[in-house]
mmCIF file of C-alpha atoms in Angstrom:
data_model
loop_
_atom_site.group_PDB
_atom_site.id
_atom_site.type_symbol
_atom_site.label_atom_id
_atom_site.label_comp_id
_atom_site.label_asym_id
_atom_site.label_seq_id
_atom_site.Cartn_x
_atom_site.Cartn_y
_atom_site.Cartn_z
ATOM 1 C CA MET A 3 -10.614 -36.634 -62.634
ATOM 2 C CA ALA A 4 -11.914 -33.108 -63.178
ATOM 3 C CA THR A 5 -14.361 -32.064 -60.492
ATOM 4 C CA ALA A 6 -14.259 -28.281 -61.055
ATOM 5 C CA PRO A 7 -16.107 -26.898 -64.098
ATOM 6 C CA VAL A 8 -13.960 -27.110 -67.222
ATOM 7 C CA VAL A 9 -12.813 -23.693 -68.354
ATOM 8 C CA GLU A 10 -10.015 -24.512 -70.778
ATOM 9 C CA SER A 11 -9.611 -25.543 -74.380
ATOM 10 C CA ALA A 12 -7.308 -28.436 -75.344
ATOM 11 C CA SER A 13 -4.423 -25.982 -75.647
ATOM 12 C CA GLY A 14 -5.126 -24.390 -72.261
ATOM 13 C CA GLN A 15 -7.078 -21.308 -73.387
ATOM 14 C CA ARG A 16 -9.704 -19.993 -70.985
ATOM 15 C CA LEU A 17 -13.235 -20.512 -72.345
ATOM 16 C CA THR A 18 -15.959 -17.893 -72.449
ATOM 17 C CA ARG A 19 -19.340 -18.702 -70.964
ATOM 18 C CA LYS A 20 -20.604 -19.507 -74.471
ATOM 19 C CA GLY A 21 -17.493 -21.603 -75.112
ATOM 20 C CA GLN A 22 -18.175 -23.591 -71.953
ATOM 21 C CA GLN A 23 -21.752 -24.191 -73.060
ATOM 22 C CA THR A 24 -20.541 -25.494 -76.427
ATOM 23 C CA TYR A 25 -17.910 -27.662 -74.669
ATOM 24 C CA ARG A 26 -20.577 -29.207 -72.453
ATOM 25 C CA ARG A 27 -22.992 -29.739 -75.351
ATOM 26 C CA ILE A 28 -20.321 -31.618 -77.298
ATOM 27 C CA VAL A 29 -19.429 -33.792 -74.277
ATOM 28 C CA SER A 30 -23.052 -34.568 -73.563
ATOM 29 C CA GLU A 31 -23.805 -35.573 -77.183
ATOM 30 C CA ALA A 32 -20.588 -37.605 -77.418
ATOM 31 C CA ALA A 33 -21.432 -39.376 -74.133
ATOM 32 C CA ALA A 34 -24.894 -40.305 -75.413
ATOM 33 C CA LEU A 35 -23.532 -41.638 -78.721
ATOM 34 C CA MET A 36 -20.723 -43.583 -77.022
ATOM 35 C CA TYR A 37 -23.163 -45.056 -74.501
ATOM 36 C CA GLU A 38 -25.411 -46.229 -77.309
ATOM 37 C CA ARG A 39 -22.851 -47.404 -79.875
ATOM 38 C CA GLY A 40 -19.578 -47.814 -77.993
ATOM 39 C CA VAL A 41 -16.517 -45.591 -78.276
ATOM 40 C CA ALA A 42 -14.937 -47.406 -81.249
ATOM 41 C CA SER A 43 -18.131 -47.106 -83.306
ATOM 42 C CA THR A 44 -18.629 -43.392 -82.592
ATOM 43 C CA ARG A 45 -16.904 -41.217 -85.189
ATOM 44 C CA ILE A 46 -15.973 -37.593 -84.624
ATOM 45 C CA GLU A 47 -18.247 -36.839 -87.607
ATOM 46 C CA ASP A 48 -21.199 -38.342 -85.695
ATOM 47 C CA VAL A 49 -20.459 -36.096 -82.706
ATOM 48 C CA GLN A 50 -20.192 -33.054 -85.018
ATOM 49 C CA THR A 51 -23.618 -33.761 -86.467
ATOM 50 C CA ALA A 52 -25.248 -34.468 -83.096
ATOM 51 C CA ALA A 53 -23.806 -31.345 -81.443
ATOM 52 C CA GLY A 54 -24.093 -29.111 -84.530
ATOM 53 C CA VAL A 55 -20.418 -28.112 -84.484
ATOM 54 C CA SER A 56 -17.462 -28.304 -86.864
ATOM 55 C CA ALA A 57 -14.484 -30.681 -86.718
ATOM 56 C CA SER A 58 -12.219 -27.743 -85.901
ATOM 57 C CA GLN A 59 -14.394 -26.761 -82.918
ATOM 58 C CA ILE A 60 -14.083 -30.288 -81.516
ATOM 59 C CA TYR A 61 -10.333 -30.164 -82.106
ATOM 60 C CA TYR A 62 -10.119 -26.765 -80.390
ATOM 61 C CA TYR A 63 -11.891 -28.015 -77.264
ATOM 62 C CA PHE A 64 -10.569 -31.578 -77.006
ATOM 63 C CA GLY A 65 -7.646 -32.158 -79.353
ATOM 64 C CA GLU A 66 -7.726 -35.727 -80.702
ATOM 65 C CA LYS A 67 -10.503 -38.259 -80.035
ATOM 66 C CA ASP A 68 -8.699 -39.432 -76.854
ATOM 67 C CA GLY A 69 -9.237 -36.001 -75.310
ATOM 68 C CA LEU A 70 -12.947 -36.149 -76.072
ATOM 69 C CA VAL A 71 -13.154 -39.672 -74.633
ATOM 70 C CA ARG A 72 -11.553 -38.553 -71.350
ATOM 71 C CA ALA A 73 -14.011 -35.660 -71.111
ATOM 72 C CA VAL A 74 -16.825 -38.178 -71.676
ATOM 73 C CA ILE A 75 -15.445 -40.372 -68.864
ATOM 74 C CA ASP A 76 -15.428 -37.391 -66.451
ATOM 75 C CA HIS A 77 -18.951 -36.517 -67.541
ATOM 76 C CA GLN A 78 -20.219 -40.080 -67.030
ATOM 77 C CA CYS A 79 -18.538 -40.495 -63.619
ATOM 78 C CA GLU A 80 -20.070 -37.212 -62.464
ATOM 79 C CA SER A 81 -23.395 -38.188 -63.923
ATOM 80 C CA VAL A 82 -23.467 -41.695 -62.383
ATOM 81 C CA LEU A 83 -22.147 -40.568 -58.987
ATOM 82 C CA GLY A 84 -24.050 -37.271 -59.111
ATOM 83 C CA VAL A 85 -27.388 -39.009 -59.577
ATOM 84 C CA HIS A 86 -26.877 -40.685 -56.241
ATOM 85 C CA THR A 87 -25.145 -37.826 -54.453
ATOM 86 C CA PRO A 88 -27.666 -37.184 -51.677
ATOM 87 C CA LEU A 89 -27.998 -40.949 -51.265
ATOM 88 C CA LEU A 90 -24.267 -41.688 -51.501
ATOM 89 C CA ALA A 91 -23.532 -39.269 -48.680
ATOM 90 C CA ASN A 92 -25.572 -41.280 -46.165
ATOM 91 C CA LEU A 93 -25.694 -44.939 -47.082
ATOM 92 C CA ASP A 94 -25.647 -45.862 -43.410
ATOM 93 C CA SER A 95 -28.762 -47.959 -42.888
ATOM 94 C CA VAL A 96 -30.683 -50.779 -44.551
ATOM 95 C CA GLU A 97 -33.360 -48.224 -45.449
ATOM 96 C CA ALA A 98 -30.803 -45.955 -47.138
ATOM 97 C CA LEU A 99 -29.412 -48.904 -49.117
ATOM 98 C CA GLU A 100 -32.958 -49.778 -50.183
ATOM 99 C CA ALA A 101 -33.534 -46.201 -51.367
ATOM 100 C CA TRP A 102 -30.227 -46.335 -53.301
ATOM 101 C CA ARG A 103 -31.306 -49.661 -54.872
ATOM 102 C CA ASP A 104 -34.654 -48.148 -55.853
ATOM 103 C CA VAL A 105 -32.992 -45.191 -57.619
ATOM 104 C CA ILE A 106 -30.719 -47.529 -59.589
ATOM 105 C CA LEU A 107 -33.616 -49.805 -60.517
ATOM 106 C CA SER A 108 -35.832 -46.933 -61.611
ATOM 107 C CA ILE A 109 -33.088 -45.547 -63.881
ATOM 108 C CA HIS A 110 -32.436 -48.882 -65.561
ATOM 109 C CA ARG A 111 -36.052 -49.984 -65.913
ATOM 110 C CA ASP A 112 -36.148 -47.352 -68.657
ATOM 111 C CA GLY A 113 -35.278 -49.161 -71.896
ATOM 112 C CA ARG A 114 -32.987 -46.306 -72.989
ATOM 113 C CA ASN A 115 -30.781 -47.077 -69.982
ATOM 114 C CA GLN A 116 -30.551 -50.821 -70.532
ATOM 115 C CA GLN A 117 -27.114 -50.582 -72.078
ATOM 116 C CA GLY A 118 -25.574 -51.100 -68.657
ATOM 117 C CA CYS A 119 -23.711 -48.698 -66.399
ATOM 118 C CA PRO A 120 -22.022 -45.950 -68.455
ATOM 119 C CA MET A 121 -18.890 -46.374 -66.289
ATOM 120 C CA GLY A 122 -18.934 -50.164 -66.619
ATOM 121 C CA ARG A 123 -19.334 -50.003 -70.402
ATOM 122 C CA LEU A 124 -16.457 -47.558 -70.794
ATOM 123 C CA THR A 125 -14.339 -49.806 -68.566
ATOM 124 C CA SER A 126 -15.036 -52.853 -70.729
ATOM 125 C CA GLU A 127 -14.165 -51.000 -73.876
ATOM 126 C CA LEU A 128 -11.182 -48.894 -72.775
ATOM 127 C CA SER A 129 -9.426 -50.422 -69.775
ATOM 128 C CA ARG A 130 -6.870 -52.335 -71.781
ATOM 129 C CA SER A 131 -6.112 -49.979 -74.634
ATOM 130 C CA ALA A 132 -6.245 -46.655 -72.771
ATOM 131 C CA PRO A 133 -4.375 -46.613 -69.425
ATOM 132 C CA GLU A 134 -5.344 -43.009 -68.613
ATOM 133 C CA ALA A 135 -9.002 -43.763 -69.275
ATOM 134 C CA ARG A 136 -8.732 -46.785 -66.977
ATOM 135 C CA ALA A 137 -7.216 -44.634 -64.205
ATOM 136 C CA ASP A 138 -10.038 -42.075 -64.488
ATOM 137 C CA LEU A 139 -12.689 -44.809 -64.368
ATOM 138 C CA LEU A 140 -11.000 -46.498 -61.411
ATOM 139 C CA ALA A 141 -10.992 -43.164 -59.545
ATOM 140 C CA GLY A 142 -14.757 -42.980 -60.149
ATOM 141 C CA PHE A 143 -15.330 -46.538 -58.914
ATOM 142 C CA ASN A 144 -13.178 -45.803 -55.853
ATOM 143 C CA ARG A 145 -15.368 -42.831 -54.913
ATOM 144 C CA TRP A 146 -18.465 -45.002 -55.220
ATOM 145 C CA GLU A 147 -16.892 -47.809 -53.173
ATOM 146 C CA GLU A 148 -15.820 -45.298 -50.504
ATOM 147 C CA ALA A 149 -19.355 -43.974 -50.112
ATOM 148 C CA LEU A 150 -20.677 -47.507 -49.635
ATOM 149 C CA ARG A 151 -17.864 -48.393 -47.214
ATOM 150 C CA ASP A 152 -18.363 -45.244 -45.139
ATOM 151 C CA GLY A 153 -22.049 -46.044 -44.751
ATOM 152 C CA LEU A 154 -21.318 -49.617 -43.684
ATOM 153 C CA ARG A 155 -18.691 -48.412 -41.217
ATOM 154 C CA ALA A 156 -21.226 -46.029 -39.692
ATOM 155 C CA MET A 157 -23.641 -48.967 -39.323
ATOM 156 C CA ARG A 158 -20.916 -50.943 -37.593
ATOM 157 C CA ALA A 159 -20.143 -48.005 -35.276
ATOM 158 C CA ARG A 160 -23.804 -48.013 -34.254
ATOM 159 C CA GLY A 161 -23.649 -51.745 -33.583
ATOM 160 C CA GLU A 162 -25.803 -52.633 -36.580
ATOM 161 C CA LEU A 163 -23.253 -54.949 -38.207
ATOM 162 C CA PRO A 164 -21.837 -58.037 -36.591
ATOM 163 C CA ASP A 165 -18.036 -58.301 -36.510
ATOM 164 C CA ARG A 166 -17.886 -60.878 -39.266
ATOM 165 C CA VAL A 167 -19.308 -58.461 -41.893
ATOM 166 C CA ASP A 168 -16.344 -56.658 -43.369
ATOM 167 C CA PRO A 169 -17.409 -53.180 -44.576
ATOM 168 C CA GLU A 170 -14.574 -53.183 -47.171
ATOM 169 C CA SER A 171 -15.638 -56.477 -48.758
ATOM 170 C CA PHE A 172 -19.335 -55.748 -48.507
ATOM 171 C CA ALA A 173 -18.903 -52.362 -50.234
ATOM 172 C CA LEU A 174 -17.119 -54.078 -53.131
ATOM 173 C CA ALA A 175 -19.858 -56.721 -53.244
ATOM 174 C CA LEU A 176 -22.560 -54.045 -53.529
ATOM 175 C CA LEU A 177 -20.657 -52.242 -56.282
ATOM 176 C CA ALA A 178 -20.080 -55.532 -58.133
ATOM 177 C CA ALA A 179 -23.781 -56.379 -57.755
ATOM 178 C CA VAL A 180 -24.681 -53.140 -59.553
ATOM 179 C CA GLN A 181 -22.116 -53.668 -62.301
ATOM 180 C CA GLY A 182 -22.876 -57.359 -62.811
ATOM 181 C CA GLY A 183 -26.618 -56.823 -62.481
ATOM 182 C CA LEU A 184 -26.311 -54.272 -65.286
ATOM 183 C CA VAL A 185 -24.290 -56.616 -67.523
ATOM 184 C CA LEU A 186 -27.146 -59.112 -67.122
ATOM 185 C CA THR A 187 -29.696 -56.325 -67.714
ATOM 186 C CA GLN A 188 -28.131 -55.821 -71.142
ATOM 187 C CA ALA A 189 -28.459 -59.519 -71.988
ATOM 188 C CA ARG A 190 -31.939 -59.923 -70.473
ATOM 189 C CA ARG A 191 -33.489 -56.551 -71.307
ATOM 190 C CA ASP A 192 -35.017 -56.458 -67.835
ATOM 191 C CA THR A 193 -33.795 -55.565 -64.342
ATOM 192 C CA VAL A 194 -34.680 -58.895 -62.684
ATOM 193 C CA ALA A 195 -31.042 -59.932 -62.108
ATOM 194 C CA LEU A 196 -30.055 -56.441 -60.934
ATOM 195 C CA GLU A 197 -32.888 -56.395 -58.414
ATOM 196 C CA ALA A 198 -32.236 -59.969 -57.278
ATOM 197 C CA SER A 199 -28.572 -59.322 -56.595
ATOM 198 C CA LEU A 200 -29.085 -56.094 -54.687
ATOM 199 C CA ASN A 201 -31.929 -57.635 -52.682
ATOM 200 C CA THR A 202 -29.868 -60.720 -51.889
ATOM 201 C CA LEU A 203 -27.075 -58.596 -50.427
ATOM 202 C CA ILE A 204 -29.413 -56.284 -48.527
ATOM 203 C CA ASP A 205 -31.223 -59.342 -47.133
ATOM 204 C CA CYS A 206 -27.878 -60.795 -46.020
ATOM 205 C CA LEU A 207 -27.224 -57.560 -44.153
ATOM 206 C CA ARG A 208 -30.675 -57.668 -42.590
ATOM 207 C CA GLY A 209 -30.100 -61.280 -41.668
ATOM 208 C CA HIS A 210 -26.858 -60.258 -39.991
ATOM 209 C CA ALA A 211 -28.440 -57.266 -38.273
ATOM 210 C CA ASP A 212 -31.016 -59.597 -36.701
ATOM 211 C CA HIS A 213 -28.331 -61.504 -34.805
ATOM 212 C CA MET B 19 -26.678 -72.006 -79.502
ATOM 213 C CA ALA B 20 -24.671 -74.724 -81.271
ATOM 214 C CA THR B 21 -23.647 -77.491 -78.910
ATOM 215 C CA ALA B 22 -22.829 -80.180 -81.496
ATOM 216 C CA PRO B 23 -19.534 -79.847 -83.395
ATOM 217 C CA VAL B 24 -19.897 -77.522 -86.378
ATOM 218 C CA VAL B 25 -19.749 -79.418 -89.643
ATOM 219 C CA GLU B 26 -21.105 -76.891 -92.141
ATOM 220 C CA SER B 27 -19.871 -73.923 -94.126
ATOM 221 C CA ALA B 28 -21.838 -70.659 -94.234
ATOM 222 C CA SER B 29 -23.779 -71.964 -97.241
ATOM 223 C CA GLY B 30 -24.529 -75.297 -95.561
ATOM 224 C CA GLN B 31 -21.818 -77.470 -97.131
ATOM 225 C CA ARG B 32 -20.521 -80.341 -95.030
ATOM 226 C CA LEU B 33 -16.916 -79.742 -93.941
ATOM 227 C CA THR B 34 -14.097 -82.257 -94.182
ATOM 228 C CA ARG B 35 -12.079 -83.039 -91.060
ATOM 229 C CA LYS B 36 -9.407 -80.606 -92.301
ATOM 230 C CA GLY B 37 -12.095 -78.021 -93.026
ATOM 231 C CA GLN B 38 -13.399 -78.349 -89.478
ATOM 232 C CA GLN B 39 -9.893 -77.844 -88.104
ATOM 233 C CA THR B 40 -9.509 -74.668 -90.160
ATOM 234 C CA TYR B 41 -12.965 -73.491 -89.069
ATOM 235 C CA ARG B 42 -12.039 -73.977 -85.408
ATOM 236 C CA ARG B 43 -8.651 -72.310 -85.824
ATOM 237 C CA ILE B 44 -10.288 -69.213 -87.340
ATOM 238 C CA VAL B 45 -12.895 -69.055 -84.547
ATOM 239 C CA SER B 46 -10.280 -69.461 -81.859
ATOM 240 C CA GLU B 47 -8.030 -66.719 -83.286
ATOM 241 C CA ALA B 48 -10.999 -64.399 -83.854
ATOM 242 C CA ALA B 49 -12.198 -64.999 -80.270
ATOM 243 C CA ALA B 50 -8.763 -64.123 -78.870
ATOM 244 C CA LEU B 51 -8.532 -60.925 -80.945
ATOM 245 C CA MET B 52 -12.092 -59.854 -80.094
ATOM 246 C CA TYR B 53 -11.494 -60.533 -76.394
ATOM 247 C CA GLU B 54 -8.389 -58.371 -76.451
ATOM 248 C CA ARG B 55 -9.527 -55.522 -78.730
ATOM 249 C CA GLY B 56 -13.294 -55.717 -78.863
ATOM 250 C CA VAL B 57 -15.411 -56.809 -81.827
ATOM 251 C CA ALA B 58 -15.600 -53.399 -83.523
ATOM 252 C CA SER B 59 -11.813 -52.990 -83.467
ATOM 253 C CA THR B 60 -11.119 -56.465 -84.887
ATOM 254 C CA ARG B 61 -10.942 -56.431 -88.686
ATOM 255 C CA ILE B 62 -11.405 -59.502 -90.860
ATOM 256 C CA GLU B 63 -7.865 -58.793 -92.128
ATOM 257 C CA ASP B 64 -6.535 -59.181 -88.564
ATOM 258 C CA VAL B 65 -8.263 -62.565 -88.250
ATOM 259 C CA GLN B 66 -6.848 -63.645 -91.638
ATOM 260 C CA THR B 67 -3.317 -62.829 -90.511
ATOM 261 C CA ALA B 68 -3.706 -64.472 -87.102
ATOM 262 C CA ALA B 69 -5.237 -67.676 -88.522
ATOM 263 C CA GLY B 70 -3.113 -67.738 -91.669
ATOM 264 C CA VAL B 71 -6.107 -67.941 -94.014
ATOM 265 C CA SER B 72 -7.504 -65.912 -96.905
ATOM 266 C CA ALA B 73 -10.501 -63.579 -96.897
ATOM 267 C CA SER B 74 -12.354 -66.004 -99.157
ATOM 268 C CA GLN B 75 -11.785 -68.864 -96.717
ATOM 269 C CA ILE B 76 -13.332 -66.810 -93.910
ATOM 270 C CA TYR B 77 -16.230 -65.925 -96.203
ATOM 271 C CA TYR B 78 -16.673 -69.604 -97.145
ATOM 272 C CA TYR B 79 -16.909 -70.689 -93.511
ATOM 273 C CA PHE B 80 -18.760 -67.757 -91.950
ATOM 274 C CA GLY B 81 -20.210 -65.445 -94.587
ATOM 275 C CA GLU B 82 -20.072 -61.829 -93.392
ATOM 276 C CA LYS B 83 -18.441 -60.655 -90.135
ATOM 277 C CA ASP B 84 -21.740 -61.222 -88.252
ATOM 278 C CA GLY B 85 -21.468 -64.953 -88.955
ATOM 279 C CA LEU B 86 -17.956 -65.035 -87.548
ATOM 280 C CA VAL B 87 -19.077 -63.075 -84.473
ATOM 281 C CA ARG B 88 -21.860 -65.573 -83.753
ATOM 282 C CA ALA B 89 -19.393 -68.457 -84.061
ATOM 283 C CA VAL B 90 -17.140 -66.583 -81.592
ATOM 284 C CA ILE B 91 -20.065 -66.201 -79.165
ATOM 285 C CA ASP B 92 -20.761 -69.964 -79.298
ATOM 286 C CA HIS B 93 -17.070 -70.635 -78.785
ATOM 287 C CA GLN B 94 -16.833 -68.299 -75.782
ATOM 288 C CA CYS B 95 -20.013 -69.620 -74.138
ATOM 289 C CA GLU B 96 -18.728 -73.178 -74.501
ATOM 290 C CA SER B 97 -15.334 -72.126 -73.267
ATOM 291 C CA VAL B 98 -16.617 -70.215 -70.208
ATOM 292 C CA LEU B 99 -19.214 -72.834 -69.273
ATOM 293 C CA GLY B 100 -16.948 -75.711 -70.297
ATOM 294 C CA VAL B 101 -14.196 -74.596 -67.939
ATOM 295 C CA HIS B 102 -16.553 -75.080 -65.052
ATOM 296 C CA THR B 103 -18.415 -78.115 -66.375
ATOM 297 C CA PRO B 104 -17.519 -80.642 -63.673
ATOM 298 C CA LEU B 105 -18.096 -77.915 -61.089
ATOM 299 C CA LEU B 106 -21.288 -76.567 -62.655
ATOM 300 C CA ALA B 107 -22.894 -79.994 -62.558
ATOM 301 C CA ASN B 108 -22.741 -80.179 -58.746
ATOM 302 C CA LEU B 109 -22.795 -76.715 -57.187
ATOM 303 C CA ASP B 110 -24.800 -78.067 -54.273
ATOM 304 C CA SER B 111 -22.762 -77.219 -51.195
ATOM 305 C CA VAL B 112 -20.803 -74.328 -49.713
ATOM 306 C CA GLU B 113 -17.635 -76.311 -50.457
ATOM 307 C CA ALA B 114 -18.598 -76.750 -54.122
ATOM 308 C CA LEU B 115 -19.301 -72.999 -54.426
ATOM 309 C CA GLU B 116 -15.895 -72.291 -52.865
ATOM 310 C CA ALA B 117 -14.228 -74.588 -55.403
ATOM 311 C CA TRP B 118 -16.096 -72.810 -58.232
ATOM 312 C CA ARG B 119 -14.976 -69.431 -56.833
ATOM 313 C CA ASP B 120 -11.372 -70.666 -56.701
ATOM 314 C CA VAL B 121 -11.416 -71.752 -60.356
ATOM 315 C CA ILE B 122 -12.792 -68.360 -61.450
ATOM 316 C CA LEU B 123 -10.233 -66.489 -59.327
ATOM 317 C CA SER B 124 -7.333 -68.538 -60.594
ATOM 318 C CA ILE B 125 -8.324 -67.898 -64.225
ATOM 319 C CA HIS B 126 -8.615 -64.143 -63.748
ATOM 320 C CA ARG B 127 -5.532 -63.683 -61.568
ATOM 321 C CA ASP B 128 -3.664 -64.228 -64.832
ATOM 322 C CA GLY B 129 -3.128 -60.776 -66.360
ATOM 323 C CA ARG B 130 -4.052 -62.056 -69.841
ATOM 324 C CA ASN B 131 -7.547 -62.780 -68.507
ATOM 325 C CA GLN B 132 -8.130 -59.425 -66.828
ATOM 326 C CA GLN B 133 -10.254 -58.145 -69.679
ATOM 327 C CA GLY B 134 -13.339 -59.429 -67.903
ATOM 328 C CA CYS B 135 -15.625 -62.328 -68.720
ATOM 329 C CA PRO B 136 -15.595 -63.075 -72.469
ATOM 330 C CA MET B 137 -19.394 -63.430 -72.342
ATOM 331 C CA GLY B 138 -19.835 -60.219 -70.369
ATOM 332 C CA ARG B 139 -17.617 -58.260 -72.743
ATOM 333 C CA LEU B 140 -19.456 -59.508 -75.812
ATOM 334 C CA THR B 141 -22.748 -58.616 -74.104
ATOM 335 C CA SER B 142 -21.592 -55.052 -73.436
ATOM 336 C CA GLU B 143 -20.501 -54.587 -77.003
ATOM 337 C CA LEU B 144 -23.224 -56.393 -78.934
ATOM 338 C CA SER B 145 -26.456 -56.597 -76.951
ATOM 339 C CA ARG B 146 -27.984 -53.472 -78.435
ATOM 340 C CA SER B 147 -26.826 -53.618 -82.037
ATOM 341 C CA ALA B 148 -27.071 -57.363 -82.646
ATOM 342 C CA PRO B 149 -30.306 -58.986 -81.391
ATOM 343 C CA GLU B 150 -29.272 -62.507 -82.448
ATOM 344 C CA ALA B 151 -25.944 -62.154 -80.656
ATOM 345 C CA ARG B 152 -27.793 -60.992 -77.552
ATOM 346 C CA ALA B 153 -30.106 -64.041 -77.710
ATOM 347 C CA ASP B 154 -27.124 -66.419 -77.982
ATOM 348 C CA LEU B 155 -25.375 -64.743 -75.027
ATOM 349 C CA LEU B 156 -28.558 -64.800 -72.948
ATOM 350 C CA ALA B 157 -28.915 -68.537 -73.628
ATOM 351 C CA GLY B 158 -25.369 -68.974 -72.288
ATOM 352 C CA PHE B 159 -26.092 -66.927 -69.152
ATOM 353 C CA ASN B 160 -29.302 -68.901 -68.632
ATOM 354 C CA ARG B 161 -27.398 -72.196 -68.637
ATOM 355 C CA TRP B 162 -24.965 -70.794 -66.054
ATOM 356 C CA GLU B 163 -27.801 -69.463 -63.880
ATOM 357 C CA GLU B 164 -29.601 -72.804 -64.095
ATOM 358 C CA ALA B 165 -26.551 -74.702 -62.859
ATOM 359 C CA LEU B 166 -26.256 -72.355 -59.869
ATOM 360 C CA ARG B 167 -29.993 -72.552 -59.166
ATOM 361 C CA ASP B 168 -30.070 -76.352 -59.360
ATOM 362 C CA GLY B 169 -27.241 -76.545 -56.835
ATOM 363 C CA LEU B 170 -29.007 -74.176 -54.440
ATOM 364 C CA ARG B 171 -32.260 -76.102 -54.804
ATOM 365 C CA ALA B 172 -30.440 -79.314 -53.917
ATOM 366 C CA MET B 173 -29.078 -77.578 -50.809
ATOM 367 C CA ARG B 174 -32.583 -76.533 -49.890
ATOM 368 C CA ALA B 175 -33.893 -80.068 -50.435
ATOM 369 C CA ARG B 176 -31.267 -81.259 -47.943
ATOM 370 C CA GLY B 177 -32.371 -78.600 -45.450
ATOM 371 C CA GLU B 178 -29.201 -76.560 -45.839
ATOM 372 C CA LEU B 179 -30.970 -73.336 -46.860
ATOM 373 C CA PRO B 180 -33.525 -71.538 -44.719
ATOM 374 C CA ASP B 181 -36.856 -70.734 -46.419
ATOM 375 C CA ARG B 182 -36.055 -67.063 -46.839
ATOM 376 C CA VAL B 183 -33.134 -67.762 -49.206
ATOM 377 C CA ASP B 184 -34.615 -67.848 -52.665
ATOM 378 C CA PRO B 185 -32.515 -70.141 -54.919
ATOM 379 C CA GLU B 186 -33.650 -68.184 -58.020
ATOM 380 C CA SER B 187 -32.509 -64.801 -56.660
ATOM 381 C CA PHE B 188 -29.361 -66.157 -55.085
ATOM 382 C CA ALA B 189 -28.306 -67.830 -58.369
ATOM 383 C CA LEU B 190 -28.694 -64.485 -60.168
ATOM 384 C CA ALA B 191 -26.751 -62.760 -57.377
ATOM 385 C CA LEU B 192 -23.852 -65.213 -57.764
ATOM 386 C CA LEU B 193 -23.818 -64.754 -61.537
ATOM 387 C CA ALA B 194 -23.950 -60.959 -61.159
ATOM 388 C CA ALA B 195 -21.122 -61.125 -58.605
ATOM 389 C CA VAL B 196 -18.923 -62.853 -61.190
ATOM 390 C CA GLN B 197 -19.856 -60.419 -63.954
ATOM 391 C CA GLY B 198 -19.575 -57.293 -61.802
ATOM 392 C CA GLY B 199 -16.449 -58.539 -60.062
ATOM 393 C CA LEU B 200 -14.904 -58.949 -63.514
ATOM 394 C CA VAL B 201 -15.923 -55.435 -64.633
ATOM 395 C CA LEU B 202 -14.105 -54.149 -61.538
ATOM 396 C CA THR B 203 -11.159 -56.481 -62.261
ATOM 397 C CA GLN B 204 -10.733 -54.655 -65.569
ATOM 398 C CA ALA B 205 -10.652 -51.263 -63.863
ATOM 399 C CA ARG B 206 -8.495 -52.393 -60.923
ATOM 400 C CA ARG B 207 -6.192 -54.903 -62.627
ATOM 401 C CA ASP B 208 -6.587 -57.209 -59.654
ATOM 402 C CA THR B 209 -9.188 -59.710 -58.457
ATOM 403 C CA VAL B 210 -9.820 -58.135 -55.025
ATOM 404 C CA ALA B 211 -13.378 -57.017 -55.848
ATOM 405 C CA LEU B 212 -14.213 -60.321 -57.556
ATOM 406 C CA GLU B 213 -13.022 -62.280 -54.537
ATOM 407 C CA ALA B 214 -14.752 -59.954 -52.059
ATOM 408 C CA SER B 215 -18.108 -60.231 -53.791
ATOM 409 C CA LEU B 216 -18.055 -63.999 -54.138
ATOM 410 C CA ASN B 217 -16.877 -64.391 -50.525
ATOM 411 C CA THR B 218 -19.547 -62.019 -49.270
ATOM 412 C CA LEU B 219 -22.300 -64.083 -50.901
ATOM 413 C CA ILE B 220 -20.844 -67.422 -49.823
ATOM 414 C CA ASP B 221 -20.523 -66.057 -46.261
ATOM 415 C CA CYS B 222 -24.171 -64.958 -46.376
ATOM 416 C CA LEU B 223 -25.106 -68.501 -47.314
ATOM 417 C CA ARG B 224 -22.995 -69.887 -44.499
ATOM 418 C CA GLY B 225 -24.571 -67.387 -42.126
ATOM 419 C CA HIS B 226 -27.992 -68.582 -43.219
ATOM 420 C CA ALA B 227 -27.002 -72.241 -42.978
ATOM 421 C CA ASP B 228 -25.977 -71.688 -39.340
ATOM 422 C CA HIS B 229 -29.520 -70.736 -38.321
#
């Protein structure tokens, strides 16, 4: 997954500053359309119109639609993980997990963000048909899982987790709670299930910490 | 959501026994294709070929594609909830929840079923663009949640849950764990996250029950 700023066209040409701005505008508009409608229902023509560019510009920057989709995946992983960056770096207490929960809830209480997790949606749509897309998304989920696991390990090192709580499993459970809570948010059009599942896990941790 | 056997065509005509068989064959083939490829990428022509029927037969039974999609949603809700029916009726002990977890894991350890939960996938794809589809899917999730909640309430009635475990929240957490675990199953191509999240919640319950 690209972490450095993108500076190349599809054919490997270095982009000017203005070229990079155009590249990022196209990715951002494509990401918004694909989040709203799904990848299959977003046509290159729709992205052209939204970003105010020509088909040949999109081809120059991304090649075929697959190239644009992979750039959208990078953008969404950075955006999802970036939102939580200061939080993700120090998820090592119940209070920090509560703050992380509150950020996620506040984002998805906004009706425009009730289409689920951008990473989760792309996974549902692409994981079978596009192996490279799946690998990029998995790399994003792994970073997220790692941040949660590191925080739980730090809690254990400080004696705040009993032995029977496995930081590996609990990190996956927290990540699944976000993803599943957001699937249910799409069906329900509210964040009740998302909040309930994160609270249930955090309460379990608190329960454990009391021992 | 239809629970009785379907006996009508799109225009309300009663179907013969043979007509009902054809109806069900079309729905079953359409459900399989939509699970594999997504709804948007499944053309009526693909369903025709798979079910060995004509376009006019599909139109007779379902009207436009939307009608077929709603029949697929009913089919998938029945199929997902039906699989667990004997289990869903009595999810009132840690052992029963473990048995339910084992059924879900065994289904999704099969690579053909690693495209996530059929209900979750349809929710991701349709909840925004198709309000009636969303309502049908939500009704399915509500039935699932209810079964989990009833089991937890029975545990509480028998004094097996401490007061601070809220059956409502915990039922949503279990449902979200399945949905989120299955989003991660799609990215990972294994059931490690699904198993970890269900085990984490069941362990929390056991932890509570020990008090």
